[in-house]
């Protein structure tokens, strides 16, 4: 029972942190034009290292937060769950398997997790946004009279550059916390 209660508490704390990062303006979603640099994906490697398999839920948390932020702030490209939630769920799964593949955490492996989190977030969101546009065309792209792929790439260029750098640095700074999570998990009779 203790393990289950502790897991529920940790999940609740992480969900609350995710909501703070996604819903408070310019905290976890820093606006640049019509695209936001999503620092909320910082929660994904943090949860995966701390809670292991339960950390996969981090993608769902970040996706739900991004979906709610899109509704609250009128970000029309991201109000669809297939664009805002599903890619983040896949990021959570991918980061979990990346973490398991890398093994015991150190500074360089933490940097890989941070970069992968940002890169995969941008990649998956872009793929799902373009797939959504292919099935249900956005008026936004249709009115520009350009190739949607080229237009989207130019639109997210600041994101492609800034987000991986920012998340890699932040996750690198959190390496001591990741090491602490691993050591406390090894020294505990509670197995995640």
Coordinates of N, CA and C in Angstrom, one line a residue:
X1 N 0.8 -1.2 0.0 CA 0.0 0.0 0.0 C 0.9 1.3 0.0
X2 N 2.0 1.2 0.8 CA 2.8 2.4 0.8 C 3.4 2.8 -0.5
X3 N 3.8 1.8 -1.3 CA 4.3 2.0 -2.6 C 3.3 2.7 -3.5
X4 N 2.1 2.2 -3.5 CA 1.0 2.7 -4.3 C 0.7 4.1 -3.9
X5 N 0.6 4.4 -2.7 CA 0.3 5.8 -2.2 C 1.4 6.7 -2.6
X6 N 2.7 6.3 -2.4 CA 3.8 7.1 -2.8 C 3.8 7.4 -4.3
X7 N 3.5 6.4 -5.1 CA 3.4 6.6 -6.5 C 2.4 7.6 -6.9
X8 N 1.2 7.5 -6.3 CA 0.1 8.4 -6.6 C 0.5 9.8 -6.2
X9 N 1.2 10.0 -5.1 CA 1.6 11.3 -4.6 C 2.6 11.9 -5.6
X10 N 3.6 11.1 -6.0 CA 4.6 11.6 -7.0 C 3.9 11.9 -8.3
X11 N 3.0 11.1 -8.8 CA 2.3 11.4 -10.1 C 1.5 12.7 -9.9
X12 N 0.9 12.9 -8.8 CA 0.1 14.1 -8.6 C 1.0 15.4 -8.6
X13 N 2.2 15.2 -7.9 CA 3.1 16.4 -7.9 C 3.6 16.7 -9.3
X14 N 4.0 15.7 -10.1 CA 4.5 15.9 -11.4 C 3.4 16.5 -12.3
X15 N 2.1 16.0 -12.2 CA 1.1 16.5 -13.0 C 0.8 18.0 -12.6
X16 N 0.9 18.3 -11.3 CA 0.8 19.7 -10.9 C 1.9 20.6 -11.5
X17 N 3.1 20.1 -11.4 CA 4.2 20.8 -12.0 C 4.1 21.0 -13.5
X18 N 3.6 20.0 -14.2 CA 3.3 20.1 -15.6 C 2.3 21.1 -15.9
X19 N 1.2 21.2 -15.1 CA 0.2 22.2 -15.3 C 0.7 23.6 -15.1
X20 N 1.6 23.7 -14.1 CA 2.2 25.0 -13.8 C 3.0 25.5 -15.0
X21 N 3.8 24.5 -15.6 CA 4.7 24.8 -16.7 C 3.9 25.1 -18.0
X22 N 2.8 24.5 -18.2 CA 2.1 24.7 -19.4 C 1.0 25.8 -19.4
X23 N 0.4 26.0 -18.2 CA -0.7 27.0 -18.1 C -0.3 28.4 -17.7
X24 N 0.8 28.5 -17.0 CA 1.2 29.9 -16.6 C 2.0 30.5 -17.7
X25 N 1.6 31.6 -18.3 CA 2.3 32.2 -19.5 C 3.8 32.4 -19.2
X26 N 4.5 32.0 -20.2 CA 6.0 32.3 -20.3 C 6.7 31.6 -19.1
X27 N 6.2 30.5 -18.6 CA 7.0 29.7 -17.6 C 7.5 28.5 -18.3
X28 N 6.6 27.6 -18.9 CA 7.1 26.4 -19.5 C 6.9 26.5 -21.0
X29 N 6.0 27.4 -21.5 CA 5.8 27.6 -22.9 C 6.1 29.0 -23.3
X30 N 7.3 29.2 -23.8 CA 7.8 30.6 -24.0 C 7.4 30.9 -25.5
X31 N 6.6 31.9 -25.7 CA 6.0 32.2 -27.0 C 7.1 32.9 -27.9
X32 N 7.3 32.4 -29.1 CA 8.0 33.0 -30.1 C 7.2 33.0 -31.4
X33 N 6.6 34.1 -31.8 CA 5.7 34.1 -32.9 C 4.5 33.2 -32.6
X34 N 4.1 32.3 -33.5 CA 2.9 31.5 -33.2 C 3.3 30.1 -32.6
X35 N 4.6 29.9 -32.4 CA 5.1 28.7 -31.9 C 5.7 28.9 -30.5
X36 N 5.6 28.0 -29.6 CA 6.1 28.1 -28.2 C 7.3 27.2 -28.1
X37 N 8.3 27.7 -27.4 CA 9.4 26.8 -27.0 C 8.9 26.1 -25.8
X38 N 8.8 24.8 -25.9 CA 8.2 24.0 -24.8 C 9.2 23.4 -23.8
X39 N 9.4 24.2 -22.8 CA 10.3 23.8 -21.7 C 9.6 22.8 -20.7
X40 N 8.3 22.6 -20.9 CA 7.5 21.7 -20.1 C 8.0 20.3 -20.3
X41 N 8.6 20.0 -21.5 CA 9.1 18.7 -21.7 C 10.2 18.3 -20.8
X42 N 10.7 19.2 -20.0 CA 11.7 18.9 -19.0 C 11.2 17.9 -18.0
X43 N 9.9 17.9 -17.8 CA 9.2 16.9 -16.9 C 9.4 15.5 -17.4
X44 N 9.5 15.3 -18.7 CA 9.6 13.9 -19.2 C 10.8 13.2 -18.7
X45 N 12.0 13.7 -19.0 CA 13.2 12.9 -18.5 C 13.2 12.9 -17.0
X46 N 12.8 13.9 -16.3 CA 12.7 13.9 -14.8 C 11.8 12.8 -14.3
X47 N 10.6 12.6 -14.8 CA 9.7 11.6 -14.4 C 10.3 10.2 -14.8
X48 N 10.8 10.1 -15.9 CA 11.3 8.8 -16.4 C 12.4 8.3 -15.5
X49 N 13.4 9.2 -15.1 CA 14.5 8.8 -14.3 C 14.0 8.5 -12.9
X50 N 13.0 9.3 -12.4 CA 12.5 9.1 -11.0 C 11.6 7.9 -10.9
X51 N 10.6 7.8 -11.8 CA 9.6 6.8 -11.6 C 9.7 5.6 -12.6
X52 N 10.7 5.6 -13.5 CA 10.9 4.5 -14.5 C 9.7 4.3 -15.3
X53 N 9.0 3.1 -15.3 CA 7.9 2.9 -16.2 C 6.7 3.8 -16.0
X54 N 6.5 4.2 -14.8 CA 5.4 5.2 -14.5 C 5.8 6.6 -15.2
X55 N 7.0 6.8 -15.5 CA 7.5 8.0 -16.1 C 6.9 8.2 -17.5
X56 N 6.5 7.0 -18.1 CA 5.9 7.1 -19.4 C 4.7 8.0 -19.4
X57 N 4.0 8.1 -18.3 CA 2.8 8.9 -18.1 C 3.2 10.4 -18.3
X58 N 4.5 10.8 -18.2 CA 4.9 12.2 -18.3 C 4.5 12.7 -19.7
X59 N 4.6 11.9 -20.7 CA 4.2 12.4 -22.0 C 2.7 12.7 -22.1
X60 N 1.9 11.9 -21.4 CA 0.5 12.2 -21.3 C 0.2 13.5 -20.5
X61 N 1.0 13.7 -19.5 CA 0.8 14.9 -18.7 C 1.2 16.1 -19.5
X62 N 2.3 16.1 -20.2 CA 2.7 17.2 -21.0 C 1.7 17.5 -22.1
X63 N 1.3 16.4 -22.7 CA 0.3 16.5 -23.8 C -1.0 17.1 -23.3
X64 N -1.5 16.7 -22.2 CA -2.7 17.2 -21.6 C -2.6 18.7 -21.3
X65 N -1.4 19.0 -20.7 CA -1.1 20.4 -20.4 C -1.1 21.3 -21.6
X66 N -0.4 20.8 -22.7 CA -0.3 21.6 -23.9 C -1.7 21.7 -24.6
X67 N -2.5 20.7 -24.5 CA -3.9 20.7 -25.0 C -4.7 21.8 -24.3
X68 N -4.6 21.8 -22.9 CA -5.4 22.8 -22.2 C -4.9 24.2 -22.4
X69 N -3.5 24.3 -22.6 CA -3.0 25.7 -22.9 C -3.4 26.1 -24.2
X70 N -3.5 25.2 -25.2 CA -4.0 25.6 -26.5 C -5.4 26.1 -26.5
X71 N -6.3 25.4 -25.7 CA -7.7 25.8 -25.5 C -7.8 27.2 -24.8
X72 N -7.0 27.3 -23.7 CA -7.1 28.5 -22.9 C -6.6 29.7 -23.6
X73 N -5.5 29.6 -24.4 CA -4.9 30.7 -25.0 C -5.1 30.8 -26.5
X74 N -6.0 30.0 -27.0 CA -6.4 30.1 -28.4 C -5.3 29.7 -29.4
X75 N -4.5 28.7 -29.2 CA -3.5 28.3 -30.1 C -4.1 27.3 -31.1
X76 N -4.6 27.8 -32.2 CA -5.5 26.9 -33.0 C -4.8 25.7 -33.6
X77 N -3.5 25.8 -33.8 CA -2.8 24.6 -34.4 C -2.7 23.5 -33.4
X78 N -2.9 23.7 -32.1 CA -2.6 22.7 -31.1 C -3.9 22.3 -30.3
X79 N -5.0 22.7 -30.8 CA -6.3 22.4 -30.1 C -6.8 21.0 -30.4
X80 N -6.1 20.3 -31.3 CA -6.4 18.9 -31.6 C -5.6 17.9 -30.8
X81 N -6.2 16.9 -30.2 CA -5.4 16.0 -29.4 C -4.4 15.2 -30.2
X82 N -4.7 15.0 -31.4 CA -3.7 14.2 -32.3 C -2.4 15.1 -32.5
X83 N -2.5 16.4 -32.3 CA -1.3 17.2 -32.5 C -0.7 17.6 -31.2
X84 N -1.5 17.7 -30.1 CA -0.9 18.2 -28.9 C -0.7 17.0 -27.9
X85 N -1.5 16.0 -27.8 CA -1.3 14.9 -26.8 C -0.6 13.7 -27.4
X86 N -1.0 13.2 -28.5 CA -0.4 11.9 -29.0 C 1.1 12.0 -29.2
X87 N 1.6 13.1 -29.8 CA 3.1 13.1 -30.0 C 3.8 13.1 -28.7
X88 N 3.3 13.8 -27.6 CA 3.9 13.9 -26.3 C 3.9 12.5 -25.6
X89 N 2.8 11.7 -25.8 CA 2.8 10.4 -25.3 C 3.9 9.5 -25.9
X90 N 4.1 9.7 -27.2 CA 5.2 9.0 -27.9 C 6.6 9.4 -27.4
X91 N 6.7 10.7 -27.1 CA 8.0 11.2 -26.6 C 8.2 10.6 -25.2
X92 N 7.2 10.5 -24.4 CA 7.4 9.8 -23.1 C 7.8 8.4 -23.2
X93 N 7.2 7.6 -24.1 CA 7.6 6.2 -24.4 C 9.0 6.2 -24.9
X94 N 9.4 7.0 -25.9 CA 10.7 7.0 -26.5 C 11.8 7.4 -25.5
X95 N 11.5 8.3 -24.6 CA 12.5 8.7 -23.6 C 12.7 7.6 -22.6
X96 N 11.6 6.9 -22.2 CA 11.7 5.8 -21.3 C 12.7 4.7 -21.9
X97 N 12.5 4.4 -23.2 CA 13.3 3.3 -23.8 C 14.7 3.9 -24.0
X98 N 14.9 5.1 -24.2 CA 16.2 5.7 -24.3 C 17.0 5.6 -23.0
X99 N 16.3 5.9 -21.9 CA 16.8 5.9 -20.6 C 17.2 4.4 -20.3
X100 N 16.4 3.5 -20.6 CA 16.7 2.0 -20.3 C 17.9 1.6 -21.1
X101 N 18.0 2.1 -22.4 CA 19.1 1.7 -23.2 C 20.4 2.3 -22.7
X102 N 20.3 3.5 -22.3 CA 21.6 4.2 -21.8 C 22.1 3.6 -20.5
X103 N 21.2 3.1 -19.7 CA 21.7 2.5 -18.4 C 21.9 3.6 -17.3
X104 N 22.8 3.3 -16.4 CA 23.0 4.2 -15.2 C 23.3 5.6 -15.7
X105 N 22.6 6.5 -15.0 CA 22.7 7.9 -15.5 C 24.0 8.6 -15.1
X106 N 24.6 9.4 -16.0 CA 25.7 10.3 -15.6 C 25.4 11.6 -16.4
X107 N 26.4 12.5 -16.4 CA 26.2 13.8 -17.0 C 25.9 13.7 -18.5
X108 N 26.7 12.9 -19.2 CA 26.5 12.9 -20.6 C 25.2 12.2 -21.0
X109 N 24.8 11.2 -20.3 CA 23.6 10.5 -20.5 C 22.4 11.4 -20.2
X110 N 22.5 12.2 -19.2 CA 21.5 13.2 -18.9 C 21.3 14.2 -20.1
X111 N 22.5 14.6 -20.6 CA 22.4 15.5 -21.8 C 21.7 14.9 -23.0
X112 N 22.0 13.6 -23.2 CA 21.3 12.8 -24.3 C 19.8 12.8 -24.0
X113 N 19.4 12.6 -22.8 CA 17.9 12.6 -22.5 C 17.3 13.9 -22.7
X114 N 18.0 15.0 -22.3 CA 17.5 16.3 -22.5 C 17.3 16.7 -24.0
X115 N 18.4 16.4 -24.7 CA 18.3 16.7 -26.2 C 17.3 15.9 -26.8
X116 N 17.2 14.6 -26.5 CA 16.3 13.7 -27.1 C 14.8 14.1 -26.8
X117 N 14.6 14.5 -25.6 CA 13.3 15.0 -25.2 C 12.8 16.2 -26.1
X118 N 13.7 17.2 -26.3 CA 13.3 18.3 -27.1 C 13.2 18.0 -28.5
X119 N 14.2 17.2 -29.0 CA 14.2 16.9 -30.5 C 13.0 16.0 -30.8
X120 N 12.7 15.0 -30.0 CA 11.6 14.1 -30.4 C 10.3 14.9 -30.2
X121 N 10.2 15.8 -29.3 CA 9.0 16.6 -29.1 C 8.7 17.4 -30.4
X122 N 9.7 18.1 -30.9 CA 9.6 18.9 -32.1 C 9.3 18.0 -33.3
X123 N 10.0 16.9 -33.4 CA 9.8 16.0 -34.5 C 8.4 15.4 -34.5
X124 N 8.0 14.8 -33.4 CA 6.7 14.2 -33.4 C 5.6 15.2 -33.5
X125 N 5.6 16.3 -32.9 CA 4.6 17.3 -33.0 C 4.5 17.8 -34.5
X126 N 5.7 18.0 -35.1 CA 5.7 18.4 -36.5 C 5.1 17.4 -37.4
X127 N 5.4 16.1 -37.2 CA 4.9 15.0 -38.1 C 3.4 14.9 -37.9
X128 N 2.9 14.9 -36.6 CA 1.5 14.8 -36.4 C 0.7 16.0 -36.9
X129 N 1.3 17.2 -36.8 CA 0.6 18.4 -37.3 C 0.5 18.3 -38.8
X130 N 1.6 17.9 -39.5 CA 1.5 17.8 -41.0 C 0.6 16.7 -41.4
X131 N 0.5 15.6 -40.6 CA -0.4 14.5 -41.0 C -1.9 15.0 -40.8
X132 N -2.1 15.7 -39.7 CA -3.4 16.3 -39.4 C -3.8 17.2 -40.6
X133 N -2.8 18.0 -41.0 CA -3.1 19.0 -42.1 C -3.4 18.2 -43.4
X134 N -2.8 17.1 -43.6 CA -3.0 16.3 -44.8 C -4.4 15.7 -44.8
X135 N -4.9 15.2 -43.6 CA -6.2 14.6 -43.5 C -7.3 15.7 -43.4
X136 N -7.1 16.7 -42.6 CA -8.0 17.8 -42.3 C -7.3 19.1 -42.5
X137 N -7.2 19.6 -43.7 CA -6.4 20.8 -44.0 C -6.7 22.0 -43.0
X138 N -5.7 22.6 -42.5 CA -5.8 23.9 -41.7 C -6.0 25.0 -42.7
X139 N -7.0 25.9 -42.3 CA -7.1 27.2 -43.1 C -5.8 28.0 -43.0
X140 N -5.1 27.9 -41.9 CA -3.9 28.6 -41.7 C -2.9 28.3 -42.8
X141 N -2.7 27.0 -43.1 CA -1.7 26.7 -44.2 C -2.3 27.0 -45.6
X142 N -3.6 26.7 -45.8 CA -4.2 26.9 -47.1 C -4.1 28.4 -47.5
X143 N -4.3 29.3 -46.6 CA -4.3 30.7 -46.9 C -2.9 31.3 -47.2
X144 N -1.8 30.5 -47.0 CA -0.5 31.0 -47.2 C 0.0 30.7 -48.6
X145 N -0.7 29.9 -49.4 CA -0.3 29.5 -50.8 C 1.2 29.0 -50.9
X146 N 1.6 28.3 -49.9 CA 3.0 27.7 -49.9 C 2.9 26.2 -49.5
X147 N 4.0 25.5 -49.8 CA 4.1 24.1 -49.3 C 4.0 24.1 -47.8
X148 N 3.0 23.3 -47.2 CA 2.9 23.3 -45.8 C 4.2 22.8 -45.0
X149 N 4.9 21.9 -45.6 CA 6.1 21.4 -45.0 C 7.2 22.5 -44.9
X150 N 7.4 23.2 -46.0 CA 8.3 24.3 -46.0 C 7.9 25.5 -45.1
X151 N 6.6 25.8 -45.1 CA 6.1 26.9 -44.3 C 6.3 26.5 -42.8
X152 N 5.9 25.2 -42.5 CA 6.0 24.8 -41.1 C 7.5 24.8 -40.6
X153 N 8.4 24.4 -41.5 CA 9.8 24.4 -41.1 C 10.3 25.8 -40.8
X154 N 9.9 26.7 -41.7 CA 10.4 28.1 -41.5 C 9.7 28.7 -40.2
X155 N 8.5 28.3 -39.9 CA 7.8 28.8 -38.7 C 8.4 28.3 -37.4
X156 N 8.9 27.0 -37.4 CA 9.4 26.5 -36.2 C 11.0 26.5 -36.1
X157 N 11.6 27.2 -37.0 CA 13.1 27.3 -37.0 C 13.6 27.8 -35.7
X158 N 13.1 28.8 -35.1 CA 13.6 29.2 -33.8 C 13.4 28.1 -32.7
X159 N 12.3 27.4 -32.8 CA 12.1 26.3 -31.9 C 13.1 25.2 -32.1
X160 N 13.4 24.8 -33.3 CA 14.4 23.8 -33.7 C 15.7 24.1 -33.1
X161 N 16.1 25.4 -33.0 CA 17.4 25.8 -32.5 C 17.4 25.9 -31.0
X162 N 16.4 26.7 -30.5 CA 16.4 27.1 -29.1 C 16.0 25.9 -28.1
X163 N 15.0 25.2 -28.5 CA 14.4 24.2 -27.5 C 15.4 23.1 -27.2
X164 N 16.1 22.5 -28.1 CA 17.1 21.4 -27.7 C 18.2 22.0 -26.9
X165 N 18.7 23.2 -27.2 CA 19.8 23.8 -26.4 C 19.3 24.0 -25.0
X166 N 18.1 24.7 -24.9 CA 17.6 25.0 -23.5 C 17.4 23.7 -22.7
X167 N 16.7 22.7 -23.3 CA 16.4 21.5 -22.5 C 17.7 20.7 -22.2
X168 N 18.6 20.7 -23.1 CA 19.9 20.0 -22.9 C 20.6 20.6 -21.7
X169 N 20.7 21.9 -21.7 CA 21.4 22.6 -20.6 C 20.6 22.4 -19.2
X170 N 19.3 22.5 -19.3 CA 18.5 22.4 -18.0 C 18.6 20.9 -17.5
X171 N 18.5 20.0 -18.3 CA 18.6 18.6 -17.9 C 20.1 18.3 -17.4
X172 N 21.0 18.9 -18.1 CA 22.4 18.7 -17.6 C 22.6 19.3 -16.2
X173 N 22.0 20.4 -16.0 CA 22.1 21.0 -14.6 C 21.4 20.1 -13.6
X174 N 20.4 19.3 -14.0 CA 19.7 18.4 -13.1 C 20.3 17.1 -12.9
X175 N 21.5 16.8 -13.5 CA 22.1 15.5 -13.3 C 22.3 15.1 -11.9
X176 N 22.7 15.9 -10.9 CA 22.8 15.5 -9.6 C 21.5 15.0 -9.0
X177 N 20.4 15.6 -9.4 CA 19.0 15.1 -9.0 C 18.7 13.7 -9.6
X178 N 19.1 13.5 -10.8 CA 18.9 12.2 -11.5 C 19.7 11.2 -10.8
X179 N 21.0 11.5 -10.5 CA 21.8 10.5 -9.7 C 21.2 10.2 -8.4
X180 N 20.7 11.2 -7.7 CA 20.1 11.0 -6.4 C 18.8 10.1 -6.5
X181 N 18.0 10.3 -7.6 CA 16.9 9.4 -7.8 C 17.3 8.0 -8.0
X182 N 18.3 7.8 -8.8 CA 18.8 6.4 -9.0 C 19.3 5.8 -7.7
X183 N 20.1 6.5 -7.0 CA 20.7 5.9 -5.7 C 19.6 5.7 -4.7
X184 N 18.6 6.6 -4.6 CA 17.5 6.3 -3.6 C 16.7 5.2 -4.0
X185 N 16.5 4.9 -5.3 CA 15.7 3.8 -5.8 C 16.5 2.5 -5.5
X186 N 17.8 2.5 -5.6 CA 18.6 1.3 -5.3 C 18.7 1.0 -3.8
X187 N 18.7 2.1 -3.0 CA 18.8 1.9 -1.5 C 17.4 1.7 -0.9
X188 N 16.4 1.7 -1.6 CA 15.0 1.6 -1.0 C 14.5 0.2 -1.2
X189 N 13.6 -0.1 -0.3 CA 12.9 -1.4 -0.4 C 11.6 -1.2 -1.3
X190 N 11.4 0.0 -1.7 CA 10.3 0.3 -2.6 C 10.8 0.2 -4.1
X191 N 10.2 -0.6 -4.9 CA 10.6 -0.8 -6.2 C 9.6 -0.2 -7.2
X192 N 10.1 0.7 -8.1 CA 9.1 1.4 -9.0 C 8.8 0.5 -10.2

